[in-house]
C-alpha cells in the first residue's frame, strides 16, 4: 500500500461513493429529499451521504431517522435544549434523545419530510449537526467544567469552538474536511483529571508546562499542551494514543489540528476501511516521519514535548453539588440513567437551567448533565425540584458510573440490547449488594466499542454465545481500564457470558474484586472470573 489513496479500480465502496459525489452535497438537496420521501430516495444518499449533515438512516426503524448534533465542549443553552426538545416532542412515543459518550446529543424519530423545518429551527438557535457522522471529525470534547473549576489549568471552551469553526466553516460545512479516510476524534483536556479520555482520541491535547528557554529561561514555566496521537477503538484493534513528542502553546492548537488533519486526509490509508484510522498511518510511516509531515504542513518546527504532563488526579464524575471558582456560584451534576432523555425532561432541564442558573447546560462523556452558575441563595430550592428524584445528584454507587451505548433498540450493528438491560441488572445488583466505592461499568452492544468498555473497571461487550446448545445474547468481559492519572486500557478477561447469567456473574466479580458484600450470604454464587 502506498501513502496516497489507491487507484479508482481498487477503491472500496465508501471511497467510490465519496469520489462520485461529496457527502456534503446533500446539504443543498434537503428540500428535494423531504418532498420525495425516504423510500424514493437514492439509497447511497439516504444511507450514507445524509450522515454528512448528521442525519442517520436507521435500518432498525426505517423512516425514523436519528440526528447527531455537534456540541463543542458539550455545552448548550436552554433555548438550544428547547429547540431539540421541540423536535423530539413532535414524534410522540418515537421521539427521544440520548446524551452520547462524546458529550453530545442524538435525537430519534426524525421524519425526512420535517428536515427543512428542523434545520431552520437549529439555525435560528445556532445549532449544527454538520459533519457529525461517517468520514468526518466527531464532536470535539473539552473539559466539562471549563471556566467553572478553581483548579483548572486551561479553559478549553474557546479553543474547542475555534477548532469546530475551522473544521466546519462555522457550522455551515467545510469541503476541505469532508473526505477523510475514516472518522477522526479530537479531545482537549483542561484540568488535572483527564475528563475527556484523551488517550482514546486520534488527536488529543493534555496540559503540560514547558520551562522557558533563551530570553524566557528566567520566567516561570509556560502553559501549553503535550500532543497525543493515534488513539482509537475499532472491532479489529484498540490502541491508546501515543505521544507525538510535541508541545504546543494554546494559540497554536487550531493550526496543529489543521496540519494533522491535512496529513491524515491526504495520506491516510484508504484501501481497507479496517486500517484507515490514523494509527495505521503512523504504524506504516513511523512516528518520526509522521511528525515531520505535520511540521511540513505547519511550515514550522514543533517543539519537543514537555517532560511530563499535568494529569495527576483521579478522574471526577462531576455528579453532585460543587463550588465554582466564581464566589457564591455552584455547578450541579445530575445523573441521567444511560443518557436517555424524553421531550418533557429536556424542556424541564431547560427551565431549571434558566430559573436557577444562567441558562447554560453541559454534558459529560459519562452521558450526564451539569447545570452551572446556580447561586448559593437558590441552591436549596433547586435541590427540591421533582426532576432530581429521577435525575439524581446522589445515585447508587453502580448506577452513578453506568455508561451504555445505543444497542439493538436503534443500532443495526448491535449484537445485544444494552441500555434497558444495563439499568435492570444494575438495579438488581444494588438491591443485593453493599458497595463501598463506585465501580465504573460500561456496556457496548458490539465490538465497535462506542460505550468504551476498555476504559471501564468492568466493560461488557455484546456478543453472540451459546447456552444449552442454543445461540443467545452474551457479553465479553473487560477489566482493568484506568481513567484519569496513568490512564490505560482494560483488556478482555473472559468471553461469552450469556446475558441471562450475567447478574450472578457480576455479583461475584464485584465481591471478589471491588469489595462488595452481599446483603444476604445466600446470594453468593460460584461464578468467578476463572469460570469459562
Ligand atoms: Fe460509535 C458507529 C453510536 C461513540 C466507535 N456509533 C456508530 C454508529 C453510527 C453505527 C450505526 O450507524 O448504527 C452508532 C449509531 C447508533 C445509534 O443509533 O445511536 C454509534 N458512537 C455511538 C454513540 C451514540 C454511542 C453512545 O451511546 O454514546 C456515540 C456517539 C458519539 C458522538 O456524539 O459522536 C459513539 N463510537 C463512539 C466511540 C467513543 C468515543 O468516541 O469516545 C467510539 C470508539 C472510539 C473511536 O472511534 O475510536 C465509537 N462507532 C464506533 C465505530 C468503530 C470505528 C472504527 O474505526 O472501526 C463505529 C463503526 C464505524 O464507524 O464504521 C461506530
Ligand atoms: Fe451500535 Fe455497536 Fe456502537 Fe453500540 S457499540 S452503538 S451496538 S455500533
Coordinates of C-alpha atoms and ligand atoms in Angstrom, one line a residue:
X1 CA 0.0 0.0 0.0
X2 CA 1.3 3.4 -0.9
X3 CA 0.9 6.7 1.0
X4 CA -1.9 8.1 -1.1
X5 CA -5.4 7.0 -2.0
X6 CA -5.5 3.9 -4.2
X7 CA -6.4 3.9 -7.9
X8 CA -10.1 4.1 -8.9
X9 CA -10.3 0.5 -9.8
X10 CA -9.3 -0.7 -6.3
X11 CA -11.5 1.9 -4.4
X12 CA -13.8 0.3 -1.8
X13 CA -17.5 1.2 -2.0
X14 CA -17.2 4.1 0.5
X15 CA -14.3 5.7 -1.3
X16 CA -16.2 5.2 -4.6
X17 CA -19.3 7.0 -3.5
X18 CA -17.3 9.8 -1.9
X19 CA -15.4 10.2 -5.1
X20 CA -18.7 10.3 -7.1
X21 CA -20.3 12.9 -5.0
X22 CA -19.1 14.7 -1.9
X23 CA -21.2 13.8 1.2
X24 CA -21.8 17.5 1.9
X25 CA -23.6 17.9 -1.4
X26 CA -26.8 16.6 0.2
X27 CA -27.0 19.8 2.2
X28 CA -28.4 21.5 -0.9
X29 CA -30.9 18.7 -1.5
X30 CA -32.8 18.6 1.7
X31 CA -36.0 20.1 0.3
X32 CA -35.9 17.6 -2.5
X33 CA -35.5 14.7 -0.2
X34 CA -38.3 16.0 2.0
X35 CA -40.6 16.1 -1.0
X36 CA -39.5 12.7 -2.3
X37 CA -39.8 10.8 1.0
X38 CA -37.3 8.3 2.3
X39 CA -38.5 5.3 0.3
X40 CA -38.0 7.0 -3.1
X41 CA -34.5 8.5 -2.3
X42 CA -31.3 7.3 -3.8
X43 CA -30.0 4.7 -1.4
X44 CA -26.5 6.0 -1.1
X45 CA -27.7 9.5 -0.3
X46 CA -30.2 8.1 2.2
X47 CA -28.0 5.5 4.0
X48 CA -24.6 7.2 3.8
X49 CA -24.4 10.8 2.5
X50 CA -27.1 12.2 4.8
X51 CA -24.7 11.5 7.7
X52 CA -22.6 14.4 6.4
X53 CA -25.4 16.6 7.7
X54 CA -25.9 14.5 10.8
X55 CA -28.9 12.5 9.6
X56 CA -28.7 8.7 10.1
X57 CA -30.9 6.2 8.4
X58 CA -31.8 3.5 11.0
X59 CA -32.4 0.1 9.4
X60 CA -33.9 -1.0 12.7
X61 CA -36.6 1.7 12.5
X62 CA -36.8 2.6 8.7
X63 CA -38.3 6.0 8.0
X64 CA -37.5 7.2 11.6
X65 CA -34.0 8.7 11.3
X66 CA -31.5 9.7 14.0
X67 CA -29.9 13.1 14.1
X68 CA -26.5 13.6 15.7
X69 CA -25.6 17.1 16.7
X70 CA -22.3 18.8 17.3
X71 CA -21.9 20.5 20.7
X72 CA -18.4 21.8 21.1
X73 CA -17.2 21.1 24.7
X74 CA -20.6 19.6 25.4
X75 CA -22.2 23.0 26.1
X76 CA -25.6 24.2 25.1
X77 CA -28.1 26.9 26.1
X78 CA -31.6 26.5 27.4
X79 CA -33.0 27.8 24.1
X80 CA -31.0 25.2 22.2
X81 CA -32.2 22.5 24.5
X82 CA -35.8 23.7 24.0
X83 CA -35.3 23.6 20.2
X84 CA -34.0 20.0 20.5
X85 CA -36.9 19.1 22.8
X86 CA -39.4 20.6 20.3
X87 CA -38.1 18.4 17.6
X88 CA -38.3 15.2 19.7
X89 CA -41.7 16.1 21.0
X90 CA -43.4 16.1 17.6
X91 CA -42.7 12.3 17.3
X92 CA -44.6 11.3 20.4
X93 CA -43.6 7.8 21.5
X94 CA -41.0 7.5 18.7
X95 CA -39.2 10.7 19.9
X96 CA -36.3 10.6 22.4
X97 CA -32.7 11.7 22.8
X98 CA -29.5 10.2 24.0
X99 CA -26.6 12.0 25.5
X100 CA -23.5 10.4 23.9
X101 CA -20.1 9.3 25.1
X102 CA -18.7 12.3 23.2
X103 CA -20.5 15.0 25.3
X104 CA -23.1 15.2 22.5
X105 CA -26.7 14.5 21.8
X106 CA -28.6 12.4 19.3
X107 CA -32.3 12.8 18.5
X108 CA -34.6 10.0 17.4
X109 CA -37.8 9.5 15.5
X110 CA -36.9 12.2 12.8
X111 CA -39.0 12.1 9.6
X112 CA -37.3 13.1 6.4
X113 CA -40.2 15.5 5.4
X114 CA -39.5 17.6 8.5
X115 CA -35.8 18.1 7.8
X116 CA -36.1 21.6 6.2
X117 CA -38.1 22.9 9.2
X118 CA -35.7 21.2 11.7
X119 CA -32.6 22.7 10.1
X120 CA -34.3 26.1 10.1
X121 CA -35.0 25.7 13.8
X122 CA -31.4 24.7 14.5
X123 CA -30.1 27.6 12.5
X124 CA -32.3 30.0 14.5
X125 CA -30.7 29.0 17.8
X126 CA -27.1 28.4 16.5
X127 CA -27.1 24.6 16.5
X128 CA -25.5 22.5 13.8
X129 CA -25.4 18.8 13.1
X130 CA -23.0 19.1 10.1
X131 CA -20.1 16.6 9.5
X132 CA -21.1 14.6 12.6
X133 CA -21.1 11.1 11.1
X134 CA -19.2 8.9 8.6
X135 CA -15.7 10.0 7.4
X136 CA -15.8 13.3 9.4
X137 CA -14.4 14.7 12.6
X138 CA -16.7 13.8 15.5
X139 CA -17.8 16.2 18.3
X140 CA -14.8 17.8 19.8
X141 CA -14.7 17.2 23.6
X142 CA -13.4 19.6 26.2
X143 CA -13.3 19.8 29.9
X144 CA -16.9 19.6 31.2
X145 CA -16.2 22.1 34.0
X146 CA -14.1 24.5 31.9
X147 CA -14.4 28.0 33.3
X148 CA -16.0 26.8 36.5
X149 CA -13.3 24.8 38.2
X150 CA -11.0 26.7 40.5
X151 CA -8.3 24.0 39.9
X152 CA -8.4 24.1 36.1
X153 CA -5.2 24.7 34.2
X154 CA -6.9 25.9 31.0
X155 CA -10.4 26.9 30.0
X156 CA -11.0 24.7 26.9
X157 CA -14.2 26.3 25.7
X158 CA -12.9 28.8 23.2
X159 CA -10.3 26.7 21.6
X160 CA -12.8 23.8 21.1
X161 CA -15.2 26.2 19.4
X162 CA -12.4 27.6 17.2
X163 CA -11.4 24.1 16.1
X164 CA -15.1 23.3 15.3
X165 CA -15.5 26.6 13.4
X166 CA -12.3 25.9 11.4
X167 CA -13.3 22.3 10.5
X168 CA -17.0 23.0 9.8
X169 CA -16.8 26.6 8.4
X170 CA -18.7 27.8 11.5
X171 CA -21.3 25.0 11.2
X172 CA -22.1 25.6 7.6
X173 CA -19.9 22.7 6.3
X174 CA -16.3 22.7 5.1
X175 CA -15.5 20.6 2.0
X176 CA -11.8 20.7 2.9
X177 CA -12.5 18.1 5.6
X178 CA -15.5 16.1 4.3
X179 CA -13.5 13.3 2.7
X180 CA -11.2 11.9 5.4
X181 CA -10.2 8.2 5.1
X182 CA -12.4 7.5 8.1
X183 CA -13.8 9.1 11.3
X184 CA -11.5 11.2 13.5
X185 CA -11.7 12.1 17.2
X186 CA -10.3 15.2 18.9
X187 CA -10.2 16.0 22.6
X188 CA -8.7 18.9 24.7
X189 CA -8.1 18.3 28.4
X190 CA -8.0 21.4 30.5
X191 CA -8.0 20.0 34.1
X192 CA -5.8 17.6 36.0
X193 CA -8.2 14.7 35.8
X194 CA -8.4 14.0 32.0
X195 CA -12.2 14.3 32.0
X196 CA -12.3 13.7 28.2
X197 CA -10.5 10.3 28.0
X198 CA -7.7 12.0 26.0
X199 CA -6.0 8.6 25.4
X200 CA -8.8 7.2 23.3
X201 CA -8.8 10.0 20.7
X202 CA -7.0 10.2 17.3
X203 CA -5.6 13.6 18.4
X204 CA -5.6 14.9 22.0
X205 CA -4.0 17.8 23.8
X206 CA -3.1 17.4 27.5
X207 CA -2.0 20.2 29.8
X208 CA 1.8 20.4 30.2
X209 CA 4.2 23.2 31.4
X210 CA 7.4 24.0 29.5
X211 CA 10.4 25.6 31.0
X212 CA 11.3 28.9 29.2
X213 CA 14.5 28.9 27.1
X214 CA 16.8 31.7 26.0
X215 CA 15.4 35.0 27.0
X216 CA 12.4 33.3 28.6
X217 CA 14.6 31.0 30.8
X218 CA 14.2 33.1 33.9
X219 CA 10.4 33.2 33.5
X220 CA 8.0 30.8 35.3
X221 CA 7.1 27.7 33.3
X222 CA 4.8 28.4 30.3
X223 CA 1.4 26.7 29.9
X224 CA 0.7 24.6 26.8
X225 CA -0.2 21.1 25.8
X226 CA 1.6 17.8 25.1
X227 CA 0.1 16.2 21.9
X228 CA -1.1 12.6 21.8
X229 CA -2.0 10.9 18.5
X230 CA -3.5 7.7 17.2
X231 CA -5.8 6.5 20.0
X232 CA -8.9 4.6 18.7
X233 CA -11.2 1.7 19.1
X234 CA -12.5 -0.5 16.4
X235 CA -13.8 -4.0 16.1
X236 CA -10.3 -5.3 14.9
X237 CA -7.9 -3.2 17.0
X238 CA -7.9 -0.8 20.0
X239 CA -5.0 1.4 20.9
X240 CA -4.3 4.1 23.4
X241 CA -2.9 7.3 21.9
X242 CA 0.9 7.7 21.9
X243 CA 2.9 10.9 22.5
X244 CA 3.9 12.8 19.3
X245 CA 6.8 14.3 21.2
X246 CA 5.4 17.8 20.6
X247 CA 4.4 20.6 23.0
X248 CA 2.2 23.4 21.6
X249 CA 1.0 26.7 23.1
X250 CA -2.7 27.2 23.3
X251 CA -2.6 29.7 20.4
X252 CA -1.2 27.0 18.1
X253 CA -3.7 24.3 18.9
X254 CA -6.0 25.1 16.0
X255 CA -3.1 25.2 13.5
X256 CA -1.8 21.8 14.7
X257 CA -5.3 20.3 14.4
X258 CA -5.4 21.5 10.8
X259 CA -1.9 20.2 10.0
X260 CA -2.6 16.8 11.5
X261 CA -5.9 16.5 9.7
X262 CA -4.4 17.6 6.3
X263 CA -1.7 14.9 6.7
X264 CA -4.4 12.3 7.6
X265 CA -6.7 13.4 4.8
X266 CA -4.0 13.3 2.1
X267 CA -2.0 10.3 3.2
X268 CA -4.3 8.2 5.5
X269 CA -4.8 4.6 4.2
X270 CA -8.0 4.3 2.3
X271 CA -8.0 0.9 0.6
X272 CA -9.1 -1.2 3.6
X273 CA -11.5 0.6 6.0
X274 CA -10.4 -1.7 8.8
X275 CA -7.0 0.0 8.5
X276 CA -8.0 3.6 7.8
X277 CA -7.7 5.2 11.2
X278 CA -4.8 7.5 11.9
X279 CA -2.7 5.0 14.0
X280 CA -2.4 2.7 10.9
X281 CA -0.7 5.5 9.0
X282 CA 1.6 6.2 12.0
X283 CA 2.5 2.5 12.0
X284 CA 3.2 2.5 8.3
X285 CA 5.3 5.6 8.3
X286 CA 6.8 5.5 11.8
X287 CA 6.2 8.4 14.3
X288 CA 9.2 10.5 13.1
X289 CA 8.1 10.7 9.5
X290 CA 4.5 11.5 10.6
X291 CA 5.8 14.2 12.9
X292 CA 7.9 15.6 10.1
X293 CA 4.9 15.7 7.7
X294 CA 2.9 17.6 10.4
X295 CA 5.8 20.1 10.6
X296 CA 5.9 20.4 6.8
X297 CA 2.1 21.3 6.8
X298 CA 2.6 23.7 9.7
X299 CA 5.5 25.3 8.0
X300 CA 7.5 25.4 11.2
X301 CA 9.2 23.0 13.7
X302 CA 7.3 21.5 16.6
X303 CA 8.9 21.9 20.0
X304 CA 9.6 18.6 21.8
X305 CA 7.1 17.5 24.4
X306 CA 7.4 18.8 28.0
X307 CA 9.0 16.1 30.1
X308 CA 5.7 15.5 32.0
X309 CA 2.0 16.3 31.6
X310 CA -0.2 17.7 34.4
X311 CA -2.7 14.8 34.5
X312 CA -2.2 13.8 38.2
X313 CA -5.7 13.5 39.6
X314 CA -8.1 10.6 39.6
X315 CA -11.0 11.3 37.2
X316 CA -14.0 13.1 38.7
X317 CA -17.6 12.3 37.6
X318 CA -19.0 15.8 38.5
X319 CA -22.2 14.3 39.9
X320 CA -23.4 16.2 42.9
X321 CA -23.0 19.9 44.1
X322 CA -19.7 21.7 43.7
X323 CA -18.5 25.2 44.4
X324 CA -17.4 27.1 41.3
X325 CA -14.3 29.4 41.1
X326 CA -16.8 32.3 40.9
X327 CA -17.7 33.1 44.6
X328 CA -21.3 32.3 45.5
X329 CA -21.9 30.1 42.5
X330 CA -22.3 26.3 42.2
X331 CA -22.4 23.7 39.5
X332 CA -24.6 20.6 39.9
X333 CA -24.2 17.4 38.1
X334 CA -27.3 15.3 37.6
X335 CA -27.2 11.6 36.8
X336 CA -29.1 10.8 33.6
X337 CA -29.7 7.0 33.6
X338 CA -27.8 5.7 30.5
X339 CA -28.1 9.2 28.9
X340 CA -31.7 8.7 27.8
X341 CA -34.0 11.8 27.7
X342 CA -37.5 12.5 26.6
X343 CA -39.0 15.7 25.4
X344 CA -40.6 16.6 28.7
X345 CA -37.3 16.0 30.5
X346 CA -35.5 18.3 28.1
X347 CA -38.0 21.1 28.5
X348 CA -37.7 20.7 32.2
X349 CA -33.9 20.7 32.2
X350 CA -34.0 23.9 30.1
X351 CA -36.4 25.5 32.6
X352 CA -34.2 24.6 35.6
X353 CA -31.1 25.9 33.9
X354 CA -32.9 29.2 33.3
X355 CA -34.7 29.6 36.6
X356 CA -31.8 28.6 38.9
X357 CA -28.6 29.0 36.7
X358 CA -27.6 31.2 33.8
X359 CA -29.5 29.1 31.2
X360 CA -26.3 27.0 30.4
X361 CA -26.4 23.2 30.2
X362 CA -23.4 20.9 29.9
X363 CA -22.9 17.3 29.0
X364 CA -20.2 14.9 30.2
X365 CA -18.7 11.9 28.4
X366 CA -20.4 9.7 31.0
X367 CA -23.7 10.8 29.4
X368 CA -24.7 13.0 32.3
X369 CA -25.7 16.7 32.7
X370 CA -24.2 19.6 34.6
X371 CA -26.2 22.8 35.3
X372 CA -23.7 25.6 36.2
X373 CA -24.0 29.0 37.8
X374 CA -26.5 28.3 40.5
X375 CA -26.2 30.9 43.2
X376 CA -25.9 29.8 46.9
X377 CA -29.2 31.5 47.6
X378 CA -31.1 29.3 45.1
X379 CA -29.3 26.0 45.7
X380 CA -31.5 24.6 48.4
X381 CA -34.7 25.2 46.4
X382 CA -33.1 23.8 43.3
X383 CA -32.3 20.6 45.2
X384 CA -36.0 20.1 46.0
X385 CA -37.1 20.1 42.3
X386 CA -39.0 16.9 41.4
X387 CA -36.8 16.2 38.4
X388 CA -33.9 15.5 40.7
X389 CA -35.8 12.4 42.0
X390 CA -35.2 10.8 38.6
X391 CA -32.0 12.6 37.7
X392 CA -30.3 12.2 41.0
X393 CA -27.3 14.1 42.4
X394 CA -26.6 11.1 44.6
X395 CA -27.3 7.9 42.7
X396 CA -26.3 4.4 43.9
X397 CA -22.6 3.5 43.5
X398 CA -23.1 1.3 40.5
X399 CA -25.8 3.5 38.8
X400 CA -23.5 6.6 39.2
X401 CA -20.9 5.4 36.8
X402 CA -23.0 3.4 34.4
X403 CA -22.4 4.1 30.7
X404 CA -24.1 2.4 27.8
X405 CA -24.1 2.7 24.0
X406 CA -27.3 2.6 22.0
X407 CA -27.6 -1.2 21.5
X408 CA -30.1 -3.1 19.5
X409 CA -33.1 -0.8 20.1
X410 CA -31.8 1.5 17.4
X411 CA -28.4 0.3 16.2
X412 CA -28.2 -2.4 13.5
X413 CA -24.6 -3.3 14.4
X414 CA -25.7 -4.3 17.9
X415 CA -25.4 -7.9 19.0
X416 CA -27.4 -7.3 22.1
X417 CA -29.9 -5.0 23.8
X418 CA -27.9 -2.7 26.1
X419 CA -29.5 0.3 27.8
X420 CA -32.6 -1.3 29.4
X421 CA -30.7 -4.4 30.3
X422 CA -27.9 -2.4 31.9
X423 CA -30.4 -0.5 34.0
X424 CA -32.2 -3.6 35.1
X425 CA -29.0 -5.5 36.1
X426 CA -27.5 -2.6 38.0
X427 CA -30.7 -2.1 39.9
X428 CA -30.8 -5.7 40.9
X429 CA -27.1 -5.7 41.9
X430 CA -27.5 -2.6 44.0
X431 CA -30.5 -4.3 45.8
X432 CA -28.4 -7.3 46.6
X433 CA -25.0 -5.8 47.5
X434 CA -23.5 -3.4 49.9
X435 CA -20.9 -1.4 48.0
X436 CA -18.2 0.8 49.4
X437 CA -17.0 2.6 46.3
X438 CA -18.3 3.3 42.9
X439 CA -17.5 0.8 40.1
X440 CA -17.4 2.1 36.6
X441 CA -19.4 -0.4 34.4
X442 CA -19.6 0.4 30.7
X443 CA -21.8 -1.5 28.2
X444 CA -21.3 -1.7 24.5
X445 CA -23.5 -3.6 22.1
X446 CA -20.8 -4.8 19.7
X447 CA -17.0 -4.7 19.2
X448 CA -17.2 -1.2 17.7
X449 CA -16.9 -0.1 21.4
X450 CA -18.9 3.1 21.3
X451 CA -19.6 2.5 25.0
X452 CA -15.9 2.4 25.7
X453 CA -15.7 -0.9 27.7
X454 CA -11.9 -0.6 27.6
X455 CA -11.9 2.4 29.9
X456 CA -14.2 0.8 32.5
X457 CA -13.5 -1.1 35.7
X458 CA -15.8 -3.7 34.2
X459 CA -16.6 -3.4 30.5
X460 CA -19.3 -5.5 28.9
X461 CA -19.1 -6.0 25.1
X462 CA -22.1 -7.6 23.3
X463 CA -21.5 -10.9 21.5
X464 CA -23.4 -14.0 20.5
X465 CA -22.7 -17.0 22.6
X466 CA -24.3 -20.4 23.2
X467 CA -26.2 -21.9 26.1
X468 CA -27.7 -25.4 26.2
X469 CA -26.9 -25.7 22.5
X470 CA -28.8 -22.5 21.6
X471 CA -27.5 -19.2 20.4
X472 CA -28.1 -16.5 23.0
X473 CA -27.1 -12.9 23.7
X474 CA -23.9 -12.7 25.7
X475 CA -21.0 -10.4 26.7
X476 CA -17.3 -10.5 26.6
X477 CA -15.9 -9.0 29.9
X478 CA -13.2 -6.4 30.0
X479 CA -11.4 -5.4 33.2
X480 CA -8.6 -3.1 34.3
X481 CA -9.5 0.1 32.4
X482 CA -7.9 3.0 34.3
X483 CA -9.0 6.6 33.7
X484 CA -7.6 10.0 34.9
X485 CA -4.0 9.8 36.1
X486 CA -2.0 7.0 34.4
X487 CA -4.9 6.1 32.2
X488 CA -4.6 2.8 30.4
X489 CA -7.0 0.5 28.6
X490 CA -8.6 -2.6 30.1
X491 CA -8.4 -6.0 28.3
X492 CA -10.8 -8.8 27.7
X493 CA -10.7 -11.3 30.6
X494 CA -13.5 -13.7 29.8
X495 CA -15.6 -14.3 26.8
X496 CA -19.2 -15.3 26.1
X497 CA -21.1 -15.0 29.3
X498 CA -24.8 -15.4 28.5
X499 CA -26.7 -12.2 29.4
X500 CA -29.2 -14.3 31.4
X501 CA -26.3 -15.4 33.7
X502 CA -24.7 -12.0 33.9
X503 CA -26.2 -10.8 37.1
X504 CA -24.8 -13.5 39.4
X505 CA -21.5 -13.4 37.5
X506 CA -21.2 -9.6 38.0
X507 CA -22.2 -10.0 41.6
X508 CA -19.3 -12.3 42.2
X509 CA -16.9 -10.1 40.4
X510 CA -18.0 -7.2 42.5
X511 CA -17.5 -9.2 45.7
X512 CA -14.1 -10.7 44.7
X513 CA -12.5 -7.6 43.1
X514 CA -14.3 -4.5 44.3
X515 CA -15.0 -5.1 48.0
X516 CA -18.8 -5.5 47.6
X517 CA -20.6 -7.5 50.3
X518 CA -23.8 -9.5 49.8
X519 CA -26.7 -8.2 51.9
X520 CA -27.6 -11.9 52.4
X521 CA -24.9 -14.6 52.5
X522 CA -27.1 -17.0 50.5
X523 CA -26.8 -14.8 47.5
X524 CA -23.1 -15.7 46.8
X525 CA -22.8 -17.8 43.8
X526 CA -19.8 -19.7 42.4
X527 CA -19.3 -17.8 39.2
X528 CA -15.9 -16.3 39.1
X529 CA -13.5 -14.8 36.6
X530 CA -11.8 -18.2 36.3
X531 CA -15.1 -19.7 35.1
X532 CA -15.2 -20.4 31.3
Ligands
LIG1 FE1 -19.9 4.9 17.7 C1 -20.5 3.5 14.6 C2 -23.1 5.3 18.2 C3 -19.1 7.0 20.2 C4 -16.7 3.7 17.6 N1 -21.5 4.6 16.6 C5 -21.6 4.0 15.3 C6 -23.0 4.1 14.7 C7 -23.1 5.3 13.9 C8 -23.3 2.9 13.9 C9 -24.7 3.0 13.2 O1 -24.7 3.5 12.1 O2 -25.6 2.5 13.8 C10 -23.8 4.2 16.0 C11 -25.1 4.9 16.0 C12 -26.2 4.1 16.8 C13 -27.3 5.0 17.2 O3 -28.4 4.9 16.5 O4 -27.2 5.7 18.2 C14 -22.8 4.7 17.0 N2 -20.9 6.0 18.9 C15 -22.3 6.0 19.0 C16 -22.7 6.8 20.3 C17 -24.1 7.4 20.1 C18 -22.7 5.8 21.5 C19 -23.4 6.3 22.7 O5 -24.4 5.8 23.1 O6 -23.0 7.3 23.3 C20 -21.5 7.7 20.4 C21 -21.7 9.0 19.6 C22 -20.6 10.0 19.8 C23 -20.8 11.3 19.1 O7 -21.6 12.1 19.7 O8 -20.3 11.5 18.1 C24 -20.4 6.9 19.8 N3 -18.2 5.3 18.7 C25 -18.1 6.1 19.8 C26 -16.9 5.9 20.4 C27 -16.4 6.5 21.8 C28 -15.7 7.8 21.7 O9 -15.6 8.5 20.7 O10 -15.1 8.1 22.7 C29 -16.2 5.0 19.7 C30 -14.8 4.4 20.0 C31 -13.7 5.4 19.8 C32 -13.2 5.5 18.4 O11 -14.0 5.8 17.5 O12 -12.0 5.4 18.2 C33 -17.0 4.6 18.6 N4 -18.8 3.8 16.3 C34 -17.5 3.4 16.5 C35 -17.1 2.6 15.4 C36 -15.7 1.9 15.2 C37 -14.8 2.8 14.5 C38 -13.7 2.1 13.7 O13 -12.7 2.8 13.5 O14 -13.9 1.0 13.3 C39 -18.2 2.5 14.6 C40 -18.3 1.7 13.2 C41 -17.9 2.6 12.1 O15 -17.6 3.8 12.2 O16 -17.9 2.0 11.0 C42 -19.3 3.3 15.2
LIG2 FE1 -24.1 0.3 17.9 FE2 -22.1 -1.3 18.4 FE3 -21.8 1.4 18.6 FE4 -23.3 0.1 20.4 S1 -21.1 -0.3 20.1 S2 -23.8 2.0 19.3 S3 -24.2 -1.5 19.2 S4 -22.1 0.3 16.7

